[in-house]
Coordinates of C-alpha atoms and ligand atoms in Angstrom, one line a residue:
M19 CA -12.8 9.7 -3.7
F20 CA -10.9 7.3 -1.4
F21 CA -10.3 8.0 2.2
H22 CA -8.1 6.2 4.7
L23 CA -9.8 6.4 8.1
I24 CA -7.1 6.5 10.8
L25 CA -9.0 4.9 13.7
T26 CA -6.1 4.8 16.1
T27 CA -2.4 5.8 16.3
E28 CA -1.7 2.6 18.3
C29 CA -0.6 -0.8 17.1
N30 CA -0.4 -4.3 18.7
L31 CA 2.8 -5.2 16.9
Q32 CA 6.3 -3.8 17.0
C33 CA 7.6 -4.6 13.5
R34 CA 11.3 -4.0 12.6
Y35 CA 10.7 -1.6 9.7
C36 CA 8.1 0.5 11.6
F37 CA 8.4 0.4 15.4
G38 CA 12.0 -0.7 15.3
E39 CA 13.0 2.1 12.9
S40 CA 11.1 4.7 14.9
L41 CA 13.2 3.9 17.9
D42 CA 16.4 4.6 15.9
D43 CA 14.9 7.7 14.2
F44 CA 16.0 10.1 17.0
D45 CA 16.3 13.1 14.8
E46 CA 12.8 13.5 13.6
D47 CA 13.7 16.4 11.5
F48 CA 11.0 17.4 9.2
G49 CA 12.6 20.7 8.4
E50 CA 10.0 23.5 8.1
I51 CA 7.1 21.0 8.5
E52 CA 5.6 21.4 11.9
V53 CA 4.2 18.2 13.3
D54 CA 1.4 17.9 15.9
Y55 CA 2.5 14.9 18.0
G56 CA -0.5 15.4 20.2
L57 CA -3.2 13.8 18.0
P58 CA -5.9 11.9 19.9
K59 CA -5.0 8.2 20.1
K60 CA -8.5 7.3 19.0
V61 CA -11.2 8.9 16.8
N62 CA -12.7 11.9 18.6
Y63 CA -15.1 13.2 16.0
N64 CA -18.7 12.3 15.7
V65 CA -19.5 9.5 13.2
E66 CA -22.5 11.6 12.1
S67 CA -20.0 14.2 10.8
L68 CA -18.3 11.5 8.8
A69 CA -21.6 10.3 7.5
G70 CA -22.5 13.8 6.4
F71 CA -19.1 14.2 4.7
C72 CA -19.4 10.9 2.8
R73 CA -22.9 11.7 1.7
K74 CA -21.6 14.5 -0.4
D75 CA -19.7 12.0 -2.6
P76 CA -21.6 9.0 -4.1
D77 CA -18.3 7.3 -4.9
C78 CA -16.8 7.7 -1.4
V79 CA -14.6 4.6 -0.5
L80 CA -13.5 4.2 3.1
T81 CA -10.5 2.2 4.1
F82 CA -10.0 1.5 7.8
Y83 CA -6.4 2.2 8.8
G84 CA -4.3 2.7 11.8
G85 CA -2.0 2.0 13.7
E86 CA -4.0 -1.2 13.8
P87 CA -7.7 -0.4 13.0
L88 CA -9.0 -3.7 14.5
L89 CA -8.0 -2.4 17.9
C90 CA -11.1 -0.2 17.3
A91 CA -13.5 -2.9 16.2
D92 CA -16.5 -1.1 17.8
K93 CA -15.7 2.0 15.8
I94 CA -15.5 0.0 12.6
K95 CA -19.0 -1.4 13.3
Q96 CA -20.4 2.0 14.2
V97 CA -19.0 3.5 10.9
M98 CA -20.3 0.5 8.8
D99 CA -23.7 0.8 10.5
N100 CA -24.1 4.5 10.0
V101 CA -22.0 5.8 7.1
E102 CA -23.1 5.2 3.5
A103 CA -19.9 4.5 1.6
K104 CA -19.7 3.0 -1.8
L105 CA -17.2 0.4 -0.6
F106 CA -15.4 -0.4 2.7
M107 CA -11.9 -1.8 2.8
I108 CA -9.4 -2.4 5.6
Q109 CA -5.6 -2.5 5.9
T110 CA -4.8 -4.6 8.9
N111 CA -2.0 -6.7 10.4
G112 CA -4.6 -9.5 10.6
L113 CA -4.1 -10.4 14.3
L114 CA -7.6 -9.4 15.4
L115 CA -9.6 -10.4 12.3
D116 CA -11.3 -13.1 14.4
K117 CA -12.6 -10.4 16.7
L118 CA -14.9 -8.8 14.1
E119 CA -18.2 -10.6 13.4
P120 CA -18.5 -12.2 9.9
K121 CA -21.4 -10.0 9.0
Y122 CA -18.9 -7.0 9.0
V123 CA -15.9 -8.8 7.7
N124 CA -17.9 -10.1 4.8
R125 CA -18.9 -6.6 3.8
F126 CA -15.3 -5.6 3.1
H127 CA -14.7 -5.3 -0.6
T128 CA -11.0 -5.7 0.0
I129 CA -8.8 -6.7 2.9
L130 CA -5.1 -5.8 2.7
V131 CA -3.3 -7.9 5.2
S132 CA 0.3 -7.4 6.1
I133 CA 2.4 -10.5 5.5
D134 CA 5.9 -10.6 4.3
G135 CA 6.1 -14.1 2.9
E136 CA 6.8 -17.4 4.5
E137 CA 6.6 -17.9 8.3
A138 CA 10.3 -17.4 9.2
L139 CA 10.5 -14.1 7.3
T140 CA 7.2 -12.7 8.4
D141 CA 8.0 -13.5 12.0
Y142 CA 11.5 -12.1 11.6
Y143 CA 10.1 -8.7 10.6
R144 CA 6.9 -8.8 12.6
G145 CA 7.5 -10.8 15.7
N146 CA 7.3 -14.5 16.7
G147 CA 4.0 -16.1 16.2
T148 CA 2.6 -13.4 14.0
F149 CA 2.5 -15.5 10.8
R150 CA 0.6 -18.4 12.5
K151 CA -2.0 -16.2 14.1
V152 CA -2.6 -14.2 10.9
V153 CA -2.9 -17.4 8.7
N154 CA -5.3 -19.0 11.1
N155 CA -7.5 -15.8 11.0
L156 CA -7.4 -15.8 7.2
K157 CA -8.6 -19.4 7.1
L158 CA -11.3 -18.5 9.5
I159 CA -12.7 -15.5 7.6
K160 CA -12.7 -17.6 4.4
Q161 CA -14.7 -20.3 6.3
N162 CA -17.0 -17.7 7.6
G163 CA -17.9 -16.6 4.1
F164 CA -15.5 -13.7 3.1
R165 CA -15.4 -13.6 -0.7
G166 CA -13.8 -10.2 -1.3
E167 CA -10.3 -9.6 -2.5
L168 CA -7.6 -10.5 -0.1
I169 CA -4.3 -8.8 -0.8
A170 CA -1.0 -9.9 0.8
R171 CA 0.7 -6.7 1.5
M172 CA 4.4 -7.2 1.9
T173 CA 6.9 -4.7 3.3
I174 CA 10.3 -5.6 1.9
M175 CA 13.9 -4.8 2.7
E176 CA 17.3 -6.6 2.7
Q177 CA 16.2 -9.9 4.2
T178 CA 13.6 -10.4 1.5
D179 CA 14.2 -12.5 -1.7
I180 CA 11.3 -11.0 -3.6
Y181 CA 11.1 -13.7 -6.2
K182 CA 11.1 -16.5 -3.7
Q183 CA 8.6 -14.9 -1.3
V184 CA 6.1 -13.8 -3.9
R185 CA 6.1 -17.2 -5.4
W186 CA 5.6 -18.7 -1.9
L187 CA 2.7 -16.4 -1.2
L188 CA 1.0 -17.4 -4.5
D189 CA 1.5 -21.1 -4.0
N190 CA 2.0 -22.8 -0.6
D191 CA 0.3 -25.4 1.6
E192 CA -0.6 -22.9 4.4
F193 CA -2.6 -20.2 2.7
S194 CA -2.2 -19.1 -0.9
F195 CA -3.0 -15.6 -2.1
S196 CA -4.1 -14.5 -5.6
S197 CA -3.3 -10.8 -5.0
V198 CA 0.1 -9.6 -3.8
H199 CA 1.6 -6.1 -3.4
W200 CA 5.0 -5.1 -2.1
Q201 CA 6.4 -1.9 -0.8
L202 CA 10.0 -1.1 -0.3
N203 CA 11.1 0.1 3.1
A204 CA 13.0 3.0 1.6
G205 CA 13.0 6.7 2.1
F206 CA 10.7 6.7 5.2
W207 CA 13.1 7.1 8.0
G208 CA 15.8 9.6 8.8
N209 CA 19.0 7.8 9.4
D210 CA 18.7 4.2 8.3
Y211 CA 20.3 4.3 4.9
Q212 CA 23.9 4.6 6.3
R213 CA 23.6 1.5 8.4
R214 CA 21.8 -0.6 5.9
N215 CA 22.9 -2.4 2.8
F216 CA 20.2 -1.1 0.5
E217 CA 22.0 -0.5 -2.7
Q218 CA 23.8 -3.8 -2.7
W219 CA 20.6 -5.7 -2.0
T220 CA 18.8 -4.0 -4.8
K221 CA 21.6 -4.9 -7.2
T222 CA 22.1 -8.5 -6.2
S223 CA 18.7 -9.6 -5.1
Y224 CA 15.7 -7.2 -5.6
I225 CA 16.2 -6.1 -9.2
P226 CA 17.2 -9.6 -10.5
G227 CA 14.2 -11.0 -8.5
V228 CA 11.8 -8.5 -10.1
K229 CA 12.9 -9.5 -13.6
R230 CA 12.4 -13.2 -12.9
L231 CA 9.0 -12.4 -11.4
A232 CA 7.9 -10.4 -14.4
A233 CA 8.9 -13.3 -16.7
F234 CA 7.1 -15.8 -14.4
W235 CA 4.0 -13.5 -14.4
V236 CA 3.8 -13.7 -18.2
D237 CA 4.6 -17.4 -18.2
Q238 CA 1.4 -17.9 -16.1
M239 CA -0.5 -15.9 -18.7
E240 CA 0.9 -18.2 -21.4
E241 CA 0.4 -21.5 -19.5
K242 CA -2.8 -20.9 -17.6
G243 CA -4.4 -17.9 -19.2
V244 CA -4.4 -16.0 -15.9
V245 CA -3.2 -12.5 -15.1
L246 CA -2.2 -12.7 -11.5
K247 CA -2.8 -9.6 -9.4
L248 CA 0.8 -8.8 -8.7
Y249 CA 0.1 -5.2 -8.2
P250 CA 3.4 -3.5 -9.2
L251 CA 3.6 -5.5 -12.4
L252 CA -0.2 -5.3 -13.1
G253 CA -0.4 -1.5 -12.6
I254 CA 2.6 -0.7 -14.7
A255 CA 1.6 -3.2 -17.5
D256 CA -1.9 -1.7 -17.5
S257 CA -0.5 1.8 -18.0
L258 CA 1.9 0.7 -20.8
L259 CA -0.9 -1.2 -22.6
H260 CA -3.2 1.8 -22.4
E261 CA -0.4 4.2 -23.1
E262 CA -1.5 6.1 -19.9
K263 CA 0.4 9.1 -18.5
N264 CA 0.6 9.1 -14.8
C265 CA 2.0 12.4 -13.6
F266 CA 0.1 12.0 -10.3
M267 CA 1.0 9.8 -7.4
R268 CA -0.1 6.3 -8.3
C269 CA -1.2 5.6 -4.8
G270 CA -3.6 8.4 -5.2
G271 CA -2.0 10.3 -2.2
G272 CA -2.8 14.0 -2.3
W273 CA -5.2 14.0 -5.2
I274 CA -7.8 11.2 -5.0
N275 CA -6.8 9.1 -2.0
Y276 CA -6.7 11.1 1.2
A277 CA -6.6 10.2 4.9
I278 CA -8.7 11.4 7.8
Q279 CA -6.9 11.8 11.1
T280 CA -8.3 10.8 14.5
D281 CA -9.3 14.4 15.0
G282 CA -11.2 14.7 11.7
Y283 CA -8.6 16.7 9.8
I284 CA -8.0 15.6 6.2
I285 CA -4.4 15.0 5.1
P286 CA -2.9 13.8 1.8
C287 CA -1.8 10.4 3.0
P288 CA -1.9 8.5 6.3
T289 CA 1.8 8.8 6.8
M290 CA 1.5 12.6 6.8
W291 CA -0.5 12.7 10.1
G292 CA 0.1 15.8 12.2
M293 CA 1.8 17.8 9.4
K294 CA -0.2 21.0 9.9
K295 CA 1.1 22.5 6.6
Y296 CA -0.7 19.7 4.8
Y297 CA -4.1 19.9 6.6
L298 CA -6.6 20.2 3.7
G299 CA -9.8 20.8 5.7
H300 CA -12.0 19.0 8.3
I301 CA -14.8 16.5 7.7
N302 CA -17.2 18.9 9.6
N303 CA -17.3 21.3 6.6
A304 CA -15.2 20.0 3.7
D305 CA -16.6 18.7 0.5
P306 CA -14.9 15.4 -0.4
R307 CA -15.0 16.2 -4.1
K308 CA -13.3 19.6 -3.7
I309 CA -10.3 18.9 -1.6
K310 CA -7.1 20.6 -2.6
K311 CA -4.8 18.5 -4.7
I312 CA -1.1 18.3 -4.1
F313 CA 1.4 17.3 -6.7
V314 CA 5.2 16.9 -6.8
Y315 CA 6.5 19.3 -9.4
Q316 CA 10.0 19.5 -7.9
P317 CA 13.3 17.8 -8.5
P318 CA 14.1 15.0 -8.8
C319 CA 10.7 14.0 -10.1
A320 CA 10.0 17.1 -12.1
D321 CA 13.0 16.3 -14.4
C322 CA 12.6 12.6 -14.4
S323 CA 12.2 10.7 -17.7
I324 CA 9.9 8.1 -16.2
L325 CA 7.6 10.4 -14.2
N326 CA 4.8 9.5 -16.6
V327 CA 4.9 5.9 -15.3
C328 CA 6.2 6.3 -11.8
G329 CA 4.1 9.3 -10.9
G330 CA 6.6 10.4 -8.2
R331 CA 6.4 7.2 -6.2
C332 CA 5.6 8.6 -2.7
L333 CA 4.4 12.1 -1.7
Y334 CA 5.5 11.6 1.9
A335 CA 9.1 10.7 0.8
N336 CA 9.1 13.6 -1.6
V337 CA 8.0 16.3 0.9
T338 CA 10.0 15.0 3.9
K339 CA 13.2 14.0 2.0
R340 CA 14.3 11.7 4.8
W341 CA 16.9 10.1 2.5
S342 CA 19.6 12.2 0.8
D343 CA 19.3 12.8 -3.0
E344 CA 22.1 10.3 -3.5
A345 CA 20.4 7.6 -1.4
Y346 CA 17.0 8.2 -2.9
S347 CA 18.4 7.9 -6.4
K348 CA 19.0 4.2 -5.6
V349 CA 15.3 3.8 -5.0
C350 CA 14.5 5.5 -8.3
H351 CA 16.9 3.1 -10.0
T352 CA 14.7 0.2 -8.7
V353 CA 11.7 1.9 -10.2
A354 CA 13.4 2.3 -13.6
E355 CA 14.5 -1.3 -13.5
L356 CA 11.0 -2.5 -12.6
L357 CA 9.6 -0.5 -15.5
E358 CA 12.2 -2.1 -17.8
A359 CA 11.3 -5.5 -16.5
V360 CA 7.6 -5.0 -17.4
K361 CA 8.4 -3.3 -20.7
D362 CA 10.6 -6.2 -21.8
E363 CA 7.5 -8.4 -21.3
V364 CA 5.0 -6.2 -23.2
P365 CA 5.6 -7.8 -26.6
R366 CA 4.8 -11.2 -25.2
I367 CA 1.7 -9.8 -23.4
Q368 CA 0.5 -8.2 -26.6
R369 CA 0.9 -11.5 -28.5
L370 CA -1.2 -13.3 -25.8
L371 CA -3.8 -10.6 -26.1
K372 CA -3.9 -10.9 -29.9
N373 CA -4.2 -14.7 -29.6
E374 CA -7.0 -14.2 -27.0
K375 CA -5.2 -16.3 -24.5
I376 CA -5.9 -13.4 -22.1
N377 CA -8.2 -10.4 -22.3
I378 CA -7.3 -6.7 -21.7
K379 CA -10.0 -6.7 -19.1
D380 CA -7.9 -9.1 -17.1
F381 CA -5.7 -6.1 -16.3
D382 CA -8.5 -4.2 -14.7
F383 CA -8.2 -3.5 -11.0
I384 CA -9.6 -1.0 -8.4
K385 CA -7.1 1.8 -8.5
Y386 CA -6.2 3.5 -5.2
N387 CA -7.2 0.4 -3.2
G388 CA -4.1 0.8 -1.0
C389 CA -1.7 -0.7 -3.4
E390 CA 0.7 2.0 -4.3
I391 CA 1.8 0.3 -7.6
I392 CA 5.3 1.8 -7.4
P393 CA 7.0 0.0 -4.5
Ligands
SF4_18 S1 11.8 7.4 -10.5 FE1 12.3 8.8 -8.7 S2 12.6 10.8 -9.7 FE2 11.5 9.5 -11.2 S3 9.4 10.1 -10.9 FE3 9.8 8.3 -9.7 S4 10.3 9.0 -7.6 FE4 10.5 10.7 -9.0
SF4_19 S1 3.2 5.9 -1.4 FE1 3.7 7.5 0.0 S2 2.2 9.1 -0.4 FE2 1.4 7.2 -1.3 S3 0.1 6.3 0.3 FE3 2.2 5.4 0.5 S4 3.2 6.7 2.0 FE4 1.4 7.8 1.3

């Protein structure tokens, strides 16, 4: 099982799509879902309890998460020193990566670092100077011996040209990534759709960009024999090639990838903190292999023709319904178009597999590593 450890609810950045949106989200209306806004700001359970919890599952993978988890570097060290996890990972904004000693950083199997593309765009979303500090830290951890997977985790919305920014992340003079994932800022806030330009952006920029990216991705297979880890494309292609059926959240939220709040309660996904209705037990006494599973068997997903690939996109968005059905259908349209973009490339991929230019194993990846696959 995979668990996001929410080490703190605090963050050292004030990004537009997170802090900025939260300021505008005055009507935090979660309907019948009661939210506990009084969670401790930092972990208040005993690390020994966490160790006991993880010991029950030999495949326990822990991902440090926040807020910004590196604000609690001491807790990270304490957990890594005392808890036997199969793997450790972290999702971070990268600003404090230089504050954690290499002997810990180098033990991370995967680091997901938030970066939205080139400097101007990253700083526009995340604040001036963010890009420079993060890139310097990434260079430093590489120098200090980090050899695990480093994933550029983009949050995207109207100012992002997906094709241009992903290409830039893959190939630039500052710091090039070989793994990229992107997530749409869509369906997470209560009243942003009306004041945004989401639908037009998806039609004129995002969807055409995804199609170009899918073609570029397969061009790289053809020209260089590499399957780049562009997670949304990779995950969907992997499912199509294996004829998989994914009726569960592809992020793993609510069935294989849970989160542990600062007070030790287990929830389906980190964004669902404080939602008492979804508390699924406490690390003091729960068995990680037997936590209740939550699925979305309700409209619109229940009746959707692409549920078997999409998996329902996001449990949080489904249960909170922050966007109207009409607005959310625009998000679903992007999923359908992304699926079509990959499907269109499958014959070419199959030819390359047949000619042994690439290998089916090149599509392997660690599922539930924090890349949700469906943006
Ligand atoms: S495309 Fe939309 S309706 Fe269909 S499964 Fe995904 S989230 Fe649900
Ligand atoms: S996609 Fe939704 S349910 Fe899954 S991890 Fe992200 S916020 Fe949680």
